[in-house]
Coordinates of C-alpha atoms in Angstrom, one line a residue:
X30 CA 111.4 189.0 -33.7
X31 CA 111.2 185.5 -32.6
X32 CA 113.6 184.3 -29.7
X33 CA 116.9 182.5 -30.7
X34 CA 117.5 179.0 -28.3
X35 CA 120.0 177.3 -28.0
X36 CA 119.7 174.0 -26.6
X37 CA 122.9 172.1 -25.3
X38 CA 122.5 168.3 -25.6
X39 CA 119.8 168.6 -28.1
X40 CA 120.0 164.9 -28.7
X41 CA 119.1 163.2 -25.4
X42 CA 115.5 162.5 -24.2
X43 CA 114.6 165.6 -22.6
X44 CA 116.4 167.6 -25.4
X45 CA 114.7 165.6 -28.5
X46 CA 111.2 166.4 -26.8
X47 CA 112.5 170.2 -25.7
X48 CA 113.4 171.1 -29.3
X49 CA 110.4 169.6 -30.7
X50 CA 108.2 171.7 -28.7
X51 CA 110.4 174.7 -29.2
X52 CA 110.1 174.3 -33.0
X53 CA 106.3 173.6 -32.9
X54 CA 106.1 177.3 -31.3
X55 CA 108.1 178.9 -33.5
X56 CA 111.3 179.7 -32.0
X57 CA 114.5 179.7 -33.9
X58 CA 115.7 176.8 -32.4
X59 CA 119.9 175.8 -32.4
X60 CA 120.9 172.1 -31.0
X61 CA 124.0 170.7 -30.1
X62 CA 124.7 166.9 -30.0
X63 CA 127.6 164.6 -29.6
X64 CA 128.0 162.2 -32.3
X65 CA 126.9 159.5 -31.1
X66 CA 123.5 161.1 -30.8
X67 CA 123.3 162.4 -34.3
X68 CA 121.9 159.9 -36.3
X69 CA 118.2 160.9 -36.4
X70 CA 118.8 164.3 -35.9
X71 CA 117.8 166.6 -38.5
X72 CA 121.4 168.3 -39.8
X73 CA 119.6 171.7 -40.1
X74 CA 120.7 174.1 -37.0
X75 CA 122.9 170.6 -35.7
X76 CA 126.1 171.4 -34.3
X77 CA 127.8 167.8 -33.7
X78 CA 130.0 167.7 -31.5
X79 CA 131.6 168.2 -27.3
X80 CA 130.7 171.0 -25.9
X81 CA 134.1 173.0 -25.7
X82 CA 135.5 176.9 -26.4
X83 CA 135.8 176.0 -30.6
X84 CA 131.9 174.7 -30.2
X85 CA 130.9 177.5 -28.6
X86 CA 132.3 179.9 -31.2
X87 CA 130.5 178.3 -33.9
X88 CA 126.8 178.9 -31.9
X89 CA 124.7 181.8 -32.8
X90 CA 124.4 184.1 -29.6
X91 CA 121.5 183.0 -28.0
X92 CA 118.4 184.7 -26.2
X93 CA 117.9 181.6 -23.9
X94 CA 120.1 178.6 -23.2
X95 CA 119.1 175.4 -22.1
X96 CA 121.9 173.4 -20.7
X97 CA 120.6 169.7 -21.0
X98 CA 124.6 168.3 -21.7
X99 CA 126.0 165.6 -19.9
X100 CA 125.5 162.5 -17.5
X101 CA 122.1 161.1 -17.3
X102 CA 122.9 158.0 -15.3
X103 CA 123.5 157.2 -11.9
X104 CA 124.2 153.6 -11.8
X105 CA 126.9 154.5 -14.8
X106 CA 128.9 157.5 -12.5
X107 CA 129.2 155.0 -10.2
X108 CA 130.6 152.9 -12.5
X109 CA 132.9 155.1 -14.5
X110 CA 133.0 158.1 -12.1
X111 CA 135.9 159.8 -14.4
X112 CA 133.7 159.5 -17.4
X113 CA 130.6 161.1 -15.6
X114 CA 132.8 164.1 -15.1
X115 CA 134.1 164.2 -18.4
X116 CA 130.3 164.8 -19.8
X117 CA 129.4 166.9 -17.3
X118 CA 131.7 169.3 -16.0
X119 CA 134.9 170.5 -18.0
X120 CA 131.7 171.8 -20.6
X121 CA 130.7 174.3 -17.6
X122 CA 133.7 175.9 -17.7
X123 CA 134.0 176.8 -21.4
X124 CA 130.1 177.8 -21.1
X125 CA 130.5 180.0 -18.5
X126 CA 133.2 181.7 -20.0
X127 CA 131.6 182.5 -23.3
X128 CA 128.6 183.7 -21.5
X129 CA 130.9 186.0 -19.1
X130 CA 133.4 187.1 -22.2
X131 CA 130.5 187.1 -24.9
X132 CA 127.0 186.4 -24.4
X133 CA 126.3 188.7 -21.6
X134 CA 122.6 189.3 -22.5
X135 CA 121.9 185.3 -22.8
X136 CA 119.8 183.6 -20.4
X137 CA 120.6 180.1 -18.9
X138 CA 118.4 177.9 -17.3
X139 CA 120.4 174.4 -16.4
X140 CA 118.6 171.2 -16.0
X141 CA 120.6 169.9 -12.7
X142 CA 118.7 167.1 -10.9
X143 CA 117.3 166.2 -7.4
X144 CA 119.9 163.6 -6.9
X145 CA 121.8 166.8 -5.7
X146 CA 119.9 166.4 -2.3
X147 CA 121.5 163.0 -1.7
X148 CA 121.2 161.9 2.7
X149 CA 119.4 165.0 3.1
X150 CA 116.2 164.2 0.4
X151 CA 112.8 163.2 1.7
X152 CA 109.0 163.4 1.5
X153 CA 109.5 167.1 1.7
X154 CA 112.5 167.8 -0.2
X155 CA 113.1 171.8 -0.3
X156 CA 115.4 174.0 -2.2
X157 CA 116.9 175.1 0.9
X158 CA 117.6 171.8 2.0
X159 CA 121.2 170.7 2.4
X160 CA 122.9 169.6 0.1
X161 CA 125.3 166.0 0.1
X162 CA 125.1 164.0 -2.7
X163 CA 125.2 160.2 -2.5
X164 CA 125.7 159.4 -6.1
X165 CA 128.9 160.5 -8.5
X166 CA 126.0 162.1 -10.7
X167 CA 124.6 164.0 -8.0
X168 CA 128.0 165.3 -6.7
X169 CA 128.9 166.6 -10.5
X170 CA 125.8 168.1 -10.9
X171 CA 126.4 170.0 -7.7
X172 CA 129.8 171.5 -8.4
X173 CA 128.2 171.9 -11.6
X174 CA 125.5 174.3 -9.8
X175 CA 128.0 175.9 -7.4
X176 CA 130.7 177.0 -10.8
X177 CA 127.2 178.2 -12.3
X178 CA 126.6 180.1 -9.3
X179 CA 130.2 181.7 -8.6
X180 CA 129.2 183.2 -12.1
X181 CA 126.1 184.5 -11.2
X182 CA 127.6 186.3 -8.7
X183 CA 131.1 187.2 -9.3
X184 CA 130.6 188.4 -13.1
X185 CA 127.2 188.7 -13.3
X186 CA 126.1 185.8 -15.5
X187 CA 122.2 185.3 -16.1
X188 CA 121.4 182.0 -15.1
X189 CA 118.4 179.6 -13.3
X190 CA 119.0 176.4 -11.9
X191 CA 116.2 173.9 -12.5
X192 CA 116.2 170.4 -10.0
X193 CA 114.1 167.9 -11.7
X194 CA 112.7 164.8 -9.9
X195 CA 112.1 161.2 -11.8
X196 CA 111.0 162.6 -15.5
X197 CA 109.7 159.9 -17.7
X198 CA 107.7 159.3 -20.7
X199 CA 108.0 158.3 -24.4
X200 CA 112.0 158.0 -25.8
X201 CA 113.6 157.0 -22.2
X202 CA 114.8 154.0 -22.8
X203 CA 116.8 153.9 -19.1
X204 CA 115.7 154.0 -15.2
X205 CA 112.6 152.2 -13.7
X206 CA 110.0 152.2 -16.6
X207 CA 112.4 150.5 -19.0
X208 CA 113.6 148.6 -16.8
X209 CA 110.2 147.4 -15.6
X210 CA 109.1 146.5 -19.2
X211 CA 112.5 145.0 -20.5
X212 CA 112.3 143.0 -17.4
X213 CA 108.7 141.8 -17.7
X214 CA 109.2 140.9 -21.6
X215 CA 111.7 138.5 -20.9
X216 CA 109.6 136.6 -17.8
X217 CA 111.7 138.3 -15.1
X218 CA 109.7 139.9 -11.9
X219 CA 112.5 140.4 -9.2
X220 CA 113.5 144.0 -8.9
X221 CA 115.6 146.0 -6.8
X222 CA 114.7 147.1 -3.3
X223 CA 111.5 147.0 -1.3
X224 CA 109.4 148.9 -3.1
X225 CA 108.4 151.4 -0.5
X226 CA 110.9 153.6 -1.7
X227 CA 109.2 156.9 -2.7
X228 CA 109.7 159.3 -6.0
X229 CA 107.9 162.1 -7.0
X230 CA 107.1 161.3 -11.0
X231 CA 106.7 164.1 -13.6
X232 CA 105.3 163.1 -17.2
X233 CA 107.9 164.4 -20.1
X234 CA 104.9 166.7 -21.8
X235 CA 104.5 168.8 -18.4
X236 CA 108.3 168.7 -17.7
X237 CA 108.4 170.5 -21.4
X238 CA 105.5 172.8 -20.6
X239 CA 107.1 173.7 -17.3
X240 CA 110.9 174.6 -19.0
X241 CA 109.0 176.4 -22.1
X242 CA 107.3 178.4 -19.5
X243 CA 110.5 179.8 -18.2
X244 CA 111.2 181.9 -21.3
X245 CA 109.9 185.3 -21.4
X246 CA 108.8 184.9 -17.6
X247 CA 109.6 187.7 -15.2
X248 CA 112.1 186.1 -14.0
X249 CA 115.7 187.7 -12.8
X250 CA 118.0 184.9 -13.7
X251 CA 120.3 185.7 -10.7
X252 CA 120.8 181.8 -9.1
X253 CA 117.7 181.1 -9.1
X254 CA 116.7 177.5 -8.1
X255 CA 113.4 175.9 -8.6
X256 CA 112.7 172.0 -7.6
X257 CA 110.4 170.6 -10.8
X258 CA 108.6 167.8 -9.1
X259 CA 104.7 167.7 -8.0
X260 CA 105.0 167.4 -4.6
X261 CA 103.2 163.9 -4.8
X262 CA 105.1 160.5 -3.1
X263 CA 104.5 157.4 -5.0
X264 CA 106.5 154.2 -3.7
X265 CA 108.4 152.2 -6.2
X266 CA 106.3 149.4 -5.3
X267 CA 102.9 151.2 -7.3
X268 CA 104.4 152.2 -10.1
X269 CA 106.2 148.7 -10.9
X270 CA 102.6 147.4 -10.1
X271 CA 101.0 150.0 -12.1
X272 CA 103.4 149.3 -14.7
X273 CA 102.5 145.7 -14.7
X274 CA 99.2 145.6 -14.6
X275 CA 98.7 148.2 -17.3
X276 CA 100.7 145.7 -20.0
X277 CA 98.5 142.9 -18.9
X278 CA 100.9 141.2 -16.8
X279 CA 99.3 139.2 -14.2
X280 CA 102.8 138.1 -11.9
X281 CA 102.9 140.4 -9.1
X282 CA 106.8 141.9 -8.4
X283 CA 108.9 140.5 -6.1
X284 CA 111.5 142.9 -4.1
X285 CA 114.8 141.3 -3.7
X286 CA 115.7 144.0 -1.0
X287 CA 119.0 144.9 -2.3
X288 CA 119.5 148.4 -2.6
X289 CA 121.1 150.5 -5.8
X290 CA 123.9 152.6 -5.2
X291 CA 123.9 156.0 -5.1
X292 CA 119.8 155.7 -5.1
X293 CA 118.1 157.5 -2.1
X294 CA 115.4 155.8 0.0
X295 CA 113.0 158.8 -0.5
X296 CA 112.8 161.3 -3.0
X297 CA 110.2 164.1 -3.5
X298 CA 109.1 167.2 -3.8
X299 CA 108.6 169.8 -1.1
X300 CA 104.4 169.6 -1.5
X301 CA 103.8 172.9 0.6
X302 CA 107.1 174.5 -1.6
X303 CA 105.0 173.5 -5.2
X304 CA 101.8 174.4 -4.1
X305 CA 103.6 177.9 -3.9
X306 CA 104.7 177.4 -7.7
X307 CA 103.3 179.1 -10.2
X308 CA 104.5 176.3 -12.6
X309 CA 101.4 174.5 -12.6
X310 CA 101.8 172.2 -15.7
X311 CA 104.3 169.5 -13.2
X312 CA 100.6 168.3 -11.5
X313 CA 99.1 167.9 -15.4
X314 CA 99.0 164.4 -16.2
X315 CA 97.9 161.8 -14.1
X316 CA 100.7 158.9 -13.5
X317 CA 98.5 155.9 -15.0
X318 CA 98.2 158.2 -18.4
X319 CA 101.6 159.1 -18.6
X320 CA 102.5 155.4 -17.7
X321 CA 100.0 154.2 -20.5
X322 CA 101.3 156.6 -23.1
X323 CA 105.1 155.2 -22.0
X324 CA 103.8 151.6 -22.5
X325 CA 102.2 152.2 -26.0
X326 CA 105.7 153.9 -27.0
X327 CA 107.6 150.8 -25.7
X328 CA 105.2 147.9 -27.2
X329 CA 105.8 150.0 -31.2
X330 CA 109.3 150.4 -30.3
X331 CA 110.0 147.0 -29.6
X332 CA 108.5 145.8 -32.9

């Protein structure tokens, strides 16, 4: 009998290349998407629409849930704070109480993020790090985790909670790579920061490999938390360069020095914590092939 999904923000850039893979290996895939998002999404197992009680209702009950809903931007919380929590939070409520009420045998796994670390994130970012969020994205996607995790615990609610670090690859058409190339295209080199800020960057195909992976692992689901990063500190710096050079610009970048808010000077991955993961498909692809395939993606979308 094959496994029933159900993916919640179906539309978005990790959710578009989550439900293809999904279809490709024969689940019986279910997607949700606001209506914004709905214009190249196949209508066939679509439910358009926020993610709310009535919603809910209308799903089939799910073997696995993957909860990919809400804010995807840190420079826009900061901007519109009240809207950040609008997308991100109120739909953890009505999730976790049709899971508790009616979908007790479901599994959910919810993409949180590692902006959840905030002051306390560095070179060796661990899951039992503190947590204190800088950003208004990172501080929603915590209460996010902790309302997941009073679940988990009080009424018994199935559930993994999965940090990612800086995902990119084809479809993202926000944070540093776009920026880079949108930049570059219209002659304009200056970039925020010093560039020796550090991230820890995981292609999209091996982010995808790595949630697919989850499903039908031995795996409790009781709170679970798992950082998804490599373990591997690149500076800003290299991968604008890299970035650059691979799109056969010559102009080197120059670093105004002003810092983003909310943005942490240092982001990655626990190494010694990943080395200990299982999850091996985060270390796949090396960054100039992901960066490549990105570049190829932007040049045809851009024509």
């Amino acid at each position: 009998m094959r496994r029933k999904i159900l993916i919640l923000g179906g539309g978005g850039f990790i959710g578009t290349h989550l439900h293809q893979k999904l279809k490709s290996e024969g689940y019986q895939v279910q997607i949700t998407v606001r209506s914004n998002q709905c214009k190249d999404i196949e209508p066939i197992n679509t439910i358009i629409g926020d993610i709310d009680t009535g919603l809910l209702d209308s799903c089939d009950e799910p073997d696995y849930i993957f909860h990919l809903a809400g804010g995807s931007s840190v420079l826009e919380s900061q901007t519109s704070p009240h809207s950040d929590f609008l997308k991100t939070l109120p739909n953890i409520s009505s999730l976790m109480n049709k899971m508790y009420r009616d979908w007790k045998r479901s599994k959910l796994l919810f993409i949180s993020s590692a902006a959840v670390y905030g002051k306390y994130a560095t070179a060796k970012t661990s899951t039992k790090c503190q947590l204190s969020p800088i950003s208004v994205y990172g501080l929603h996607k915590k209460i996010a985790e902790e309302i997941i995790l009073y679940y988990v615990k009080t009424f018994g609610v199935r559930a993994k909670i999965i940090r990612p670090f800086s995902i990119f690859g084809e479809g993202l058409k926000k944070q540093l790579p776009w920026d880079v190339l949108i930049k570059a295209r219209n002659g304009d080199f200056t970039f925020f920061g010093s560039g020796e800020q550090q991230r820890d960057w995981v292609y999209i195909e091996d982010f995808i490999q790595f949630l697919t992976q989850q499903i039908d692992a031995n795996i409790p689901y009781t709170g679970e938390i798992v950082n998804a990063g490599n373990g591997q500190a690149v500076k800003i710096s290299h991968v604008i360069s890299r970035l650059l050079c691979l799109s056969g610009y010559t102009d080197p970048p120059i670093f105004s020095g002003k810092d983003k808010i909310g943005d942490p000077d240092c982001l990655v991955a626990d190494p010694c914590e990943q080395a200990q993961n299982t999850f091996s498909s985060l270390r796949k692809t090396p960054l100039d092939t992901g960066l490549s395939r990105y570049i190829s993606w932007f040049n045809e979308s851009q024509i």
